[in-house]
Short mmCIF file of C-alpha atoms in Angstrom, two decimals:
data_model
loop_
_atom_site.label_atom_id
_atom_site.label_comp_id
_atom_site.label_asym_id
_atom_site.label_seq_id
_atom_site.Cartn_x
_atom_site.Cartn_y
_atom_site.Cartn_z
CA MET A 499 -79.16 -121.61 -99.33
CA ASN A 500 -82.06 -119.63 -100.68
CA ALA A 501 -83.36 -116.33 -99.37
CA GLY A 502 -86.39 -117.84 -97.66
CA THR A 503 -84.29 -120.35 -95.75
CA MET A 504 -81.86 -117.81 -94.38
CA ALA A 505 -84.61 -115.35 -93.40
CA CYS A 506 -85.38 -117.75 -90.55
CA ALA A 507 -82.86 -119.14 -88.07
CA PRO A 508 -81.59 -122.37 -89.60
CA SER A 509 -79.82 -124.96 -87.52
CA GLY A 510 -76.07 -124.74 -87.72
CA PHE A 511 -76.05 -121.35 -89.47
CA GLY A 512 -72.86 -119.30 -89.61
CA TRP A 513 -72.23 -115.58 -89.86
CA GLN A 514 -70.64 -115.90 -93.30
CA THR A 515 -73.62 -117.85 -94.70
CA ILE A 516 -76.34 -115.33 -93.81
CA ASN A 517 -78.23 -113.99 -96.82
CA TRP A 518 -78.31 -110.28 -95.94
CA VAL A 519 -80.53 -109.36 -98.88
CA ALA A 520 -83.24 -111.69 -97.54
CA VAL A 521 -82.69 -110.48 -93.98
CA ARG A 522 -83.13 -106.82 -94.91
CA ARG A 523 -86.13 -107.60 -97.10
CA GLN A 524 -87.95 -109.36 -94.26
CA VAL A 525 -87.20 -106.55 -91.79
CA ARG A 526 -88.42 -103.92 -94.27
CA LYS A 527 -91.66 -105.84 -94.84
CA LEU A 528 -92.37 -106.02 -91.11
CA GLN A 529 -91.52 -102.34 -90.68
CA ALA A 530 -93.87 -101.42 -93.53
CA ARG A 531 -96.65 -103.40 -91.84
CA ILE A 532 -95.96 -101.57 -88.57
CA VAL A 533 -96.28 -98.23 -90.39
CA LYS A 534 -99.62 -99.27 -91.92
CA ALA A 535 -100.99 -100.50 -88.58
CA THR A 536 -99.85 -97.27 -86.89
CA GLN A 537 -101.55 -95.15 -89.55
CA ASP A 538 -104.75 -97.16 -89.09
CA GLY A 539 -104.62 -96.76 -85.31
CA LYS A 540 -104.46 -100.52 -84.68
CA ARG A 541 -102.37 -100.55 -81.51
CA GLY A 542 -102.84 -104.25 -80.87
CA LYS A 543 -101.60 -105.14 -84.33
CA VAL A 544 -98.66 -102.77 -83.95
CA LYS A 545 -97.64 -104.48 -80.74
CA ALA A 546 -97.98 -107.94 -82.31
CA LEU A 547 -95.85 -106.94 -85.31
CA GLN A 548 -93.21 -105.44 -83.01
CA TRP A 549 -93.06 -108.72 -81.08
CA LEU A 550 -92.70 -110.61 -84.35
CA LEU A 551 -89.82 -108.39 -85.50
CA THR A 552 -87.92 -108.43 -82.19
CA HIS A 553 -88.17 -112.24 -82.03
CA SER A 554 -87.22 -112.85 -85.67
CA PHE A 555 -83.87 -114.16 -86.81
CA SER A 556 -83.67 -111.37 -89.40
CA GLY A 557 -84.16 -108.65 -86.81
CA LYS A 558 -81.56 -110.13 -84.46
CA ALA A 559 -79.03 -110.67 -87.23
CA LEU A 560 -79.42 -107.12 -88.53
CA ALA A 561 -79.07 -105.72 -84.99
CA VAL A 562 -75.82 -107.61 -84.42
CA LYS A 563 -74.55 -106.53 -87.84
CA ARG A 564 -75.18 -102.88 -86.97
CA VAL A 565 -73.32 -102.88 -83.66
CA THR A 566 -70.38 -104.85 -85.04
CA GLU A 567 -69.87 -102.59 -88.06
CA ASN A 568 -70.47 -99.08 -86.70
CA ASP A 569 -67.86 -96.63 -85.36
CA GLY A 570 -68.10 -97.99 -81.81
CA LYS A 571 -67.47 -101.63 -82.70
CA LYS A 572 -64.05 -101.61 -81.01
CA THR A 573 -65.19 -99.72 -77.89
CA PRO A 574 -66.16 -102.12 -75.09
CA GLY A 575 -68.54 -101.53 -72.20
CA VAL A 576 -67.97 -102.37 -68.55
CA ASP A 577 -67.43 -106.07 -69.36
CA ARG A 578 -64.60 -105.20 -71.81
CA ILE A 579 -66.04 -107.61 -74.40
CA ILE A 580 -66.27 -106.88 -78.13
CA TRP A 581 -67.66 -109.08 -80.89
CA ASN A 582 -64.88 -109.15 -83.45
CA THR A 583 -65.06 -112.71 -84.77
CA SER A 584 -67.62 -114.56 -86.88
CA GLU A 585 -68.16 -117.04 -84.06
CA ALA A 586 -68.85 -114.28 -81.53
CA LYS A 587 -71.34 -112.61 -83.90
CA THR A 588 -73.09 -115.91 -84.57
CA ASN A 589 -73.41 -116.61 -80.83
CA ALA A 590 -74.62 -113.06 -80.28
CA ILE A 591 -77.63 -113.59 -82.55
CA THR A 592 -78.85 -116.54 -80.49
CA SER A 593 -78.17 -114.69 -77.21
CA LEU A 594 -80.66 -111.89 -77.92
CA GLN A 595 -83.49 -113.18 -75.72
CA LYS A 596 -85.86 -111.21 -73.53
CA ARG A 597 -86.23 -113.97 -70.92
CA GLY A 598 -83.64 -113.53 -68.19
CA TYR A 599 -82.12 -110.48 -69.92
CA PRO A 600 -80.24 -108.28 -67.42
CA PRO A 601 -78.67 -105.14 -68.95
CA LEU A 602 -75.35 -104.13 -67.43
CA PRO A 603 -74.52 -100.59 -66.25
CA LEU A 604 -73.07 -98.19 -68.78
CA ARG A 605 -69.42 -97.17 -68.77
CA ARG A 606 -69.42 -93.39 -68.41
CA VAL A 607 -66.86 -91.12 -70.05
CA LEU A 608 -66.88 -87.32 -70.16
CA ILE A 609 -66.65 -85.55 -73.53
CA PRO A 610 -65.46 -81.89 -73.57
CA LYS A 611 -67.90 -79.31 -74.99
CA LYS A 612 -67.20 -76.01 -76.77
CA ASN A 613 -68.13 -73.96 -73.68
CA GLY A 614 -65.50 -75.68 -71.53
CA LYS A 615 -67.99 -77.96 -69.81
CA THR A 616 -68.26 -81.71 -70.31
CA ARG A 617 -70.99 -83.96 -71.69
CA PRO A 618 -71.50 -87.40 -70.18
CA LEU A 619 -71.45 -90.29 -72.64
CA GLY A 620 -72.66 -93.74 -71.64
CA ILE A 621 -71.15 -96.78 -73.35
CA PRO A 622 -73.33 -99.91 -73.12
CA VAL A 623 -71.90 -103.41 -73.43
CA MET A 624 -72.19 -105.06 -76.84
CA LYS A 625 -75.22 -107.20 -75.93
CA ASP A 626 -77.15 -104.17 -74.64
CA ARG A 627 -76.29 -102.26 -77.82
CA ALA A 628 -77.57 -105.15 -79.92
CA MET A 629 -80.78 -105.39 -77.88
CA GLN A 630 -81.32 -101.65 -78.32
CA ALA A 631 -80.66 -101.94 -82.06
CA LEU A 632 -83.14 -104.82 -82.27
CA HIS A 633 -85.94 -102.95 -80.51
CA LEU A 634 -85.10 -99.81 -82.48
CA LEU A 635 -85.94 -101.71 -85.68
CA ALA A 636 -89.47 -102.13 -84.32
CA LEU A 637 -89.78 -98.66 -82.78
CA GLU A 638 -88.42 -96.42 -85.54
CA PRO A 639 -91.29 -97.06 -88.02
CA ILE A 640 -93.72 -95.79 -85.36
CA ALA A 641 -91.48 -92.84 -84.50
CA GLU A 642 -91.28 -91.82 -88.17
CA THR A 643 -95.05 -92.16 -88.64
CA THR A 644 -95.98 -90.08 -85.58
CA ALA A 645 -93.09 -87.58 -85.64
CA ASP A 646 -93.53 -83.81 -85.79
CA ARG A 647 -93.41 -82.66 -89.40
CA ASN A 648 -90.62 -80.15 -88.76
CA SER A 649 -88.36 -82.29 -86.61
CA TYR A 650 -85.09 -83.02 -88.40
CA GLY A 651 -82.56 -84.33 -85.87
CA PHE A 652 -81.51 -88.00 -85.67
CA ARG A 653 -84.04 -89.13 -88.24
CA PRO A 654 -83.31 -91.22 -91.36
CA GLY A 655 -83.30 -89.16 -94.54
CA ARG A 656 -83.24 -85.84 -92.66
CA SER A 657 -80.38 -83.52 -91.83
CA THR A 658 -79.37 -80.11 -90.54
CA ALA A 659 -79.57 -78.88 -94.14
CA ASP A 660 -83.31 -79.67 -94.13
CA ALA A 661 -83.75 -77.75 -90.88
CA GLY A 662 -81.87 -74.80 -92.37
CA ALA A 663 -83.99 -74.89 -95.51
CA GLN A 664 -87.16 -74.84 -93.40
CA CYS A 665 -85.84 -71.81 -91.48
CA PHE A 666 -85.32 -70.05 -94.81
CA LEU A 667 -88.88 -70.85 -95.92
CA CYS A 668 -90.29 -69.50 -92.65
CA LEU A 669 -88.28 -66.28 -92.53
CA ALA A 670 -87.20 -65.23 -96.03
CA LYS A 671 -90.31 -63.43 -97.30
CA LYS A 672 -91.05 -59.76 -96.71
CA LYS A 673 -94.15 -60.66 -94.72
CA SER A 674 -92.48 -63.47 -92.77
CA ALA A 675 -92.17 -63.45 -88.99
CA GLU A 676 -89.68 -60.96 -87.58
CA TRP A 677 -89.28 -62.41 -84.09
CA VAL A 678 -87.67 -65.73 -83.21
CA LEU A 679 -87.71 -67.69 -79.97
CA GLU A 680 -84.39 -69.53 -79.70
CA ALA A 681 -85.11 -72.38 -77.32
CA ASP A 682 -82.72 -74.84 -75.73
CA ILE A 683 -83.67 -77.61 -73.32
CA ALA A 684 -81.55 -77.86 -70.19
CA GLY A 685 -79.84 -81.25 -70.01
CA CYS A 686 -82.44 -82.92 -72.22
CA PHE A 687 -80.94 -86.42 -72.26
CA ASP A 688 -80.22 -86.34 -68.52
CA ASN A 689 -83.60 -85.19 -67.23
CA ILE A 690 -86.35 -86.90 -69.23
CA SER A 691 -88.89 -88.49 -66.90
CA HIS A 692 -88.62 -92.29 -66.80
CA ASP A 693 -92.28 -92.58 -65.81
CA TRP A 694 -93.35 -90.57 -68.84
CA MET A 695 -91.26 -92.68 -71.21
CA ILE A 696 -92.47 -95.98 -69.80
CA ALA A 697 -96.08 -94.81 -70.04
CA ASN A 698 -95.86 -93.30 -73.53
CA ILE A 699 -93.10 -94.89 -75.62
CA PRO A 700 -94.63 -97.75 -77.69
CA THR A 701 -91.99 -100.41 -77.09
CA ASP A 702 -91.50 -103.34 -74.71
CA LYS A 703 -92.06 -101.70 -71.30
CA THR A 704 -90.13 -104.30 -69.33
CA VAL A 705 -87.02 -104.05 -71.48
CA LEU A 706 -87.24 -100.24 -71.64
CA GLN A 707 -87.43 -99.97 -67.86
CA LYS A 708 -84.40 -102.22 -67.48
CA TRP A 709 -82.38 -99.97 -69.79
CA LEU A 710 -83.46 -96.79 -68.04
CA LYS A 711 -82.66 -98.14 -64.57
CA ALA A 712 -79.37 -99.90 -65.46
CA GLY A 713 -77.21 -97.17 -63.91
CA PHE A 714 -73.66 -96.29 -64.91
CA VAL A 715 -70.12 -96.89 -63.71
CA TYR A 716 -67.74 -93.95 -63.34
CA GLN A 717 -64.28 -94.27 -61.81
CA ASN A 718 -65.13 -97.81 -60.63
CA GLU A 719 -68.22 -96.63 -58.74
CA LEU A 720 -71.81 -97.62 -59.58
CA PHE A 721 -74.39 -94.82 -59.79
CA PRO A 722 -78.16 -95.25 -60.19
CA THR A 723 -80.14 -93.53 -62.97
CA GLU A 724 -83.38 -91.93 -61.79
CA ALA A 725 -84.08 -89.86 -64.91
CA GLY A 726 -82.91 -89.37 -68.47
CA THR A 727 -81.91 -91.61 -71.31
CA PRO A 728 -78.21 -92.43 -71.71
CA GLN A 729 -76.26 -90.48 -74.32
CA GLY A 730 -74.42 -93.12 -76.27
CA GLY A 731 -77.20 -95.70 -76.48
CA ILE A 732 -78.29 -96.59 -80.02
CA ILE A 733 -81.96 -96.13 -79.18
CA SER A 734 -81.50 -92.95 -77.10
CA PRO A 735 -81.86 -90.35 -79.91
CA VAL A 736 -85.16 -91.89 -81.06
CA LEU A 737 -86.45 -92.02 -77.47
CA ALA A 738 -85.56 -88.35 -76.97
CA ASN A 739 -87.21 -87.41 -80.28
CA MET A 740 -90.40 -89.25 -79.32
CA VAL A 741 -90.45 -87.43 -75.97
CA LEU A 742 -90.37 -84.08 -77.78
CA ASP A 743 -92.74 -85.07 -80.59
CA GLY A 744 -96.09 -83.42 -80.00
CA LEU A 745 -94.71 -79.93 -79.42
CA GLU A 746 -95.98 -78.79 -82.82
CA LYS A 747 -99.41 -80.21 -81.99
CA ALA A 748 -99.40 -78.54 -78.57
CA LEU A 749 -98.72 -75.14 -80.13
CA ALA A 750 -101.32 -75.72 -82.87
CA GLU A 751 -103.96 -76.59 -80.26
CA ALA A 752 -103.02 -73.61 -78.10
CA PHE A 753 -103.32 -71.22 -81.06
CA PRO A 754 -105.88 -72.77 -83.46
CA GLN A 755 -106.46 -69.44 -85.22
CA ALA A 756 -102.74 -68.68 -85.67
CA LEU A 757 -103.00 -68.32 -89.45
CA GLN A 758 -106.11 -66.13 -89.41
CA GLN A 759 -104.67 -63.97 -86.63
CA ARG A 760 -101.41 -63.60 -88.54
CA LEU A 761 -99.33 -64.82 -85.64
CA LYS A 762 -96.77 -66.14 -88.16
CA MET A 763 -96.12 -69.17 -85.98
CA ASN A 764 -93.66 -71.78 -87.22
CA ILE A 765 -91.50 -74.28 -85.38
CA VAL A 766 -88.27 -75.91 -86.55
CA ARG A 767 -86.60 -78.51 -84.32
CA TYR A 768 -83.35 -80.39 -84.53
CA ALA A 769 -83.06 -82.82 -81.60
CA ASP A 770 -83.39 -80.65 -78.46
CA ASP A 771 -82.63 -77.33 -80.21
CA PHE A 772 -85.61 -75.56 -81.72
CA ILE A 773 -86.92 -72.19 -82.79
CA VAL A 774 -90.45 -70.77 -82.83
CA THR A 775 -91.24 -67.78 -85.02
CA GLY A 776 -93.87 -65.18 -84.22
CA ASN A 777 -95.24 -61.76 -85.07
CA SER A 778 -94.15 -60.06 -81.85
CA LYS A 779 -91.75 -60.42 -78.96
CA GLU A 780 -94.58 -60.03 -76.44
CA TRP A 781 -96.64 -62.86 -77.94
CA LEU A 782 -93.68 -65.26 -77.92
CA GLU A 783 -92.71 -64.27 -74.39
CA GLN A 784 -96.14 -64.16 -72.75
CA GLU A 785 -98.06 -66.86 -74.62
CA VAL A 786 -95.77 -69.23 -76.51
CA ILE A 787 -93.15 -69.79 -73.82
CA PRO A 788 -95.75 -70.85 -71.19
CA VAL A 789 -97.13 -73.47 -73.62
CA VAL A 790 -93.62 -74.79 -74.28
CA VAL A 791 -92.78 -74.79 -70.56
CA ASN A 792 -95.92 -76.78 -69.69
CA PHE A 793 -95.27 -79.27 -72.49
CA LEU A 794 -91.73 -79.87 -71.28
CA ALA A 795 -92.66 -79.99 -67.60
CA GLU A 796 -94.90 -83.03 -68.22
CA ARG A 797 -91.80 -84.81 -69.47
CA GLY A 798 -89.51 -83.70 -66.66
CA LEU A 799 -87.78 -81.07 -68.79
CA SER A 800 -87.28 -77.31 -68.71
CA LEU A 801 -85.86 -74.54 -70.88
CA SER A 802 -82.28 -73.42 -70.35
CA PRO A 803 -82.41 -69.77 -69.15
CA GLU A 804 -78.90 -69.00 -70.43
CA LYS A 805 -79.53 -70.29 -73.96
CA THR A 806 -83.21 -69.38 -74.46
CA ARG A 807 -83.82 -65.91 -75.89
CA ILE A 808 -86.10 -63.94 -78.21
CA THR A 809 -84.39 -62.20 -81.12
CA HIS A 810 -85.43 -59.85 -83.92
CA ILE A 811 -84.53 -61.15 -87.35
CA THR A 812 -82.50 -58.02 -88.16
CA GLY A 813 -80.28 -58.82 -85.18
CA GLY A 814 -79.93 -62.40 -86.35
CA PHE A 815 -79.54 -65.63 -84.44
CA ASP A 816 -77.34 -68.72 -84.53
CA PHE A 817 -78.87 -72.12 -85.26
CA LEU A 818 -77.05 -75.36 -86.10
CA GLY A 819 -73.79 -73.59 -86.90
CA TRP A 820 -75.32 -70.86 -89.07
CA ASN A 821 -76.13 -67.23 -88.47
CA ILE A 822 -79.58 -66.40 -89.86
CA ARG A 823 -80.26 -62.70 -90.32
CA LYS A 824 -82.03 -60.19 -92.55
CA TYR A 825 -79.94 -57.45 -94.17
CA ASN A 826 -82.10 -54.65 -95.56
CA GLY A 827 -85.01 -57.04 -95.90
CA LYS A 828 -82.99 -59.90 -97.46
CA LEU A 829 -82.48 -63.07 -95.45
CA LEU A 830 -78.97 -64.50 -95.50
CA MET A 831 -77.72 -67.66 -93.85
CA LYS A 832 -73.98 -67.72 -93.22
CA PRO A 833 -71.58 -69.86 -91.20
CA SER A 834 -71.71 -68.55 -87.63
CA LYS A 835 -68.72 -66.90 -85.99
CA ALA A 836 -68.63 -69.65 -83.38
CA SER A 837 -68.52 -72.32 -86.08
CA ILE A 838 -65.75 -70.53 -87.97
CA LYS A 839 -63.73 -70.08 -84.78
CA ALA A 840 -64.07 -73.75 -83.79
CA HIS A 841 -63.11 -74.83 -87.33
CA LEU A 842 -59.96 -72.70 -87.38
CA GLU A 843 -59.01 -73.83 -83.88
CA LYS A 844 -59.25 -77.46 -84.97
CA ILE A 845 -57.07 -76.80 -88.01
CA ARG A 846 -54.56 -74.88 -85.89
CA GLU A 847 -54.36 -77.77 -83.41
CA ILE A 848 -53.70 -80.25 -86.23
CA ILE A 849 -50.92 -78.10 -87.71
CA LYS A 850 -49.28 -77.37 -84.33
CA GLY A 851 -49.52 -81.00 -83.30
CA ASN A 852 -47.74 -82.15 -86.46
CA ARG A 853 -44.72 -79.86 -86.64
CA THR A 854 -42.43 -82.68 -87.72
CA ALA A 855 -44.90 -84.49 -89.98
CA THR A 856 -44.32 -84.83 -93.68
CA GLN A 857 -46.29 -82.65 -96.05
CA ALA A 858 -48.22 -85.69 -97.28
CA ASN A 859 -49.25 -86.74 -93.77
CA LEU A 860 -50.31 -83.22 -92.85
CA ILE A 861 -52.40 -82.95 -96.02
CA HIS A 862 -54.04 -86.32 -95.28
CA LEU A 863 -55.00 -85.03 -91.82
CA LEU A 864 -56.30 -81.65 -92.98
CA ASN A 865 -58.23 -82.52 -96.14
CA PRO A 866 -61.07 -84.49 -94.47
CA VAL A 867 -61.59 -81.63 -91.98
CA LEU A 868 -61.69 -79.02 -94.73
CA ARG A 869 -63.93 -81.10 -96.98
CA GLY A 870 -66.38 -81.96 -94.19
CA TRP A 871 -66.77 -78.38 -92.95
CA ALA A 872 -67.12 -76.95 -96.46
CA ASN A 873 -69.71 -79.56 -97.45
CA TYR A 874 -71.73 -78.78 -94.33
CA HIS A 875 -71.87 -75.07 -95.19
CA ARG A 876 -72.09 -75.32 -98.99
CA HIS A 877 -75.87 -74.79 -98.93
CA VAL A 878 -75.67 -71.30 -97.41
CA VAL A 879 -73.97 -67.99 -98.23
CA SER A 880 -70.41 -69.08 -97.55
CA LYS A 881 -68.21 -68.31 -100.58
CA LYS A 882 -66.50 -65.31 -98.96
CA THR A 883 -66.11 -67.25 -95.73
CA PHE A 884 -64.45 -70.13 -97.57
CA SER A 885 -61.98 -67.74 -99.25
CA TRP A 886 -61.18 -66.05 -95.93
CA ILE A 887 -60.57 -69.41 -94.25
CA ASP A 888 -58.29 -70.45 -97.12
CA ALA A 889 -56.22 -67.33 -96.45
CA GLN A 890 -56.04 -68.09 -92.72
CA ILE A 891 -54.92 -71.66 -93.42
CA TRP A 892 -52.25 -70.42 -95.84
CA SER A 893 -50.89 -68.18 -93.08
CA MET A 894 -50.77 -71.10 -90.63
CA LEU A 895 -49.01 -73.33 -93.14
CA TRP A 896 -46.52 -70.63 -94.06
CA GLN A 897 -45.55 -70.27 -90.40
CA TRP A 898 -45.36 -74.09 -90.12
CA ALA A 899 -43.01 -74.26 -93.11
CA ARG A 900 -40.79 -71.31 -92.06
CA ARG A 901 -40.41 -72.75 -88.54
CA ARG A 902 -39.04 -75.99 -90.01
CA HIS A 903 -36.31 -74.13 -91.94
CA PRO A 904 -35.23 -71.07 -89.93
CA ASN A 905 -32.01 -70.72 -91.95
CA LYS A 906 -33.66 -70.79 -95.37
CA GLY A 907 -35.07 -67.86 -97.28
CA ALA A 908 -38.73 -67.32 -98.12
CA LYS A 909 -38.14 -68.12 -101.81
CA TRP A 910 -36.61 -71.50 -100.95
CA VAL A 911 -39.47 -72.35 -98.54
CA LYS A 912 -42.03 -71.39 -101.12
CA SER A 913 -40.37 -73.55 -103.74
CA LYS A 914 -40.26 -76.57 -101.45
CA TYR A 915 -43.80 -76.49 -100.00
CA PHE A 916 -45.99 -74.42 -102.32
CA LYS A 917 -46.35 -75.28 -106.01
CA THR A 918 -48.22 -73.95 -109.01
CA ARG A 919 -51.32 -75.90 -109.98
CA GLY A 920 -53.39 -74.54 -112.82
CA SER A 921 -53.79 -70.81 -112.26
CA ARG A 922 -52.87 -71.05 -108.57
CA ARG A 923 -49.28 -70.38 -107.54
CA TRP A 924 -49.51 -71.11 -103.79
CA VAL A 925 -50.82 -74.65 -103.50
CA PHE A 926 -49.56 -76.62 -100.49
CA THR A 927 -48.37 -79.78 -102.22
CA ALA A 928 -46.51 -82.97 -101.40
CA LYS A 929 -44.17 -84.41 -104.00
CA LYS A 930 -44.54 -87.87 -105.52
CA GLU A 931 -42.87 -90.60 -103.48
CA CYS A 932 -42.71 -92.95 -106.48
CA GLN A 933 -43.44 -92.85 -110.19
CA GLU A 934 -46.85 -94.52 -109.83
CA GLN A 935 -48.04 -92.16 -107.11
CA LYS A 936 -49.65 -88.86 -107.95
CA GLY A 937 -48.76 -85.73 -106.02
CA ILE A 938 -51.30 -84.62 -103.41
CA TRP A 939 -52.32 -81.12 -102.47
CA LEU A 940 -54.34 -79.34 -99.84
CA LEU A 941 -57.94 -78.63 -100.72
CA PHE A 942 -59.25 -75.11 -101.08
CA GLU A 943 -62.60 -74.61 -99.38
CA SER A 944 -63.37 -71.86 -101.88
CA ASP A 945 -63.47 -74.52 -104.62
CA THR A 946 -66.61 -75.98 -103.03
CA LEU A 947 -69.69 -75.33 -105.18
CA ILE A 948 -72.51 -73.46 -103.45
CA ARG A 949 -75.79 -75.32 -104.00
CA ARG A 950 -79.24 -74.66 -102.58
CA HIS A 951 -80.41 -77.71 -100.62
CA ILE A 952 -83.68 -79.33 -101.65
CA LYS A 953 -85.67 -79.75 -98.44
CA ILE A 954 -87.25 -83.10 -97.73
CA LYS A 955 -91.04 -83.26 -97.89
CA SER A 956 -92.29 -82.95 -94.33
CA GLN A 957 -94.58 -86.00 -94.50
CA ALA A 958 -92.03 -88.34 -96.14
CA ASN A 959 -91.56 -91.63 -94.28
CA PRO A 960 -88.62 -93.91 -95.24
CA HIS A 961 -90.42 -96.96 -93.79
CA ASP A 962 -93.60 -96.42 -95.82
CA PRO A 963 -93.43 -98.24 -99.19
CA LYS A 964 -95.34 -95.47 -100.96
CA TRP A 965 -92.39 -93.12 -100.32
CA MET A 966 -89.73 -95.55 -101.59
CA GLN A 967 -89.56 -94.05 -105.08
CA TYR A 968 -89.31 -90.54 -103.61
CA PHE A 969 -86.35 -91.45 -101.38
CA ASN A 970 -84.60 -93.29 -104.21
CA ALA A 971 -84.94 -90.27 -106.49
CA ARG A 972 -83.92 -87.91 -103.71
CA GLY A 973 -80.81 -89.94 -102.93
CA THR A 974 -79.77 -89.75 -106.58
CA LYS A 975 -80.25 -85.95 -106.69
CA LEU A 976 -78.34 -85.31 -103.45
CA SER A 977 -75.41 -87.50 -104.48
CA SER A 978 -75.05 -85.94 -107.94
#
């Protein structure tokens, strides 16, 4: 079958026969048209194109593909149904209809947080996930076109590294702002006003209202949802971002002469965590905070008193796992103490929980954790931290090895578990199990190269064709 045939819903189609290249091409074309109509302010055309995308075979197929291939594909909702066969996926495509669509309640589970509290996570059924993924295809191009320039959380092509790079640009110079408002929204996902979302989010109002009012099931009891957007829904991060978009504009309108008055105002936001820089503590406290409070209040939100504070740059502040602080006029971004502590605790739990594991299995468990944490922090001043963590891990592993052989001497233990590799004499290594297999060893975080991250251009839009070449080139640079 050719690409044009499979872009529409042919009779008797099967999951294995879908031409995914044609499907993605058609979705991208419709998304590009939505971006253009949004930029031109043609709301009627935007709505018509959204309807076309959410009723297209390509959109439905891509939505089903997403929810059946992501990390939650084996996690069922309240109906305990998963789509794990080609037949189920094929039937799912044809089932994505607005008429008579009743979303089911979410299955609620509680996820532990670092502070000892829990975070509620809502798990929709597969059909509701697919419907959300479908409507997200039509909503995300608008969200990316209208988003705040310095919003970096849960957006395609953007990351915490971009947010960190923007913080550096705002604070690194000698004449940069010296005061920082660290803001945190209290229970953002749980408290967003449903009325505000229904009135302002440019998506199908009927379907959106059904999702918001679906309720959740916890310990076999049904609870209603009067506010908030469920954490765990595919579309929820974009909804939350769109609720908070406009904060930059609100501050710009409140202080139109900010540049001339040298207020040194900048805002950097990642999801519901954001900072605002300023020239004085009094200005941030007496003028900026009221603007932020009023903006949030319209949306049913408020600042968290325990997490919102104003800090001088020489005292430093934590943001997205980094400590950002000026030392004798020089700005340094380092892994925060809280991030280091959590990282070491995770490693310690893995080692303690695998006292009888083989060296190879323990290395397989630890290496992804070490690599992931080091890659996250490789864009900041972290070389000394990496070396210090390597030393802490060596100590943990030495205790792990000595405990396994209480009657053996230190020299014997060292010979069995720690080998020489290159110029290093204490490399935690597993022997070859067969001739064809290479030996494996534990990674050293200090081997991670420190590289300055290239921040994304603030106006870049992955759904706008004119930015395609930029994103392709950027992807090549970041992966090299």
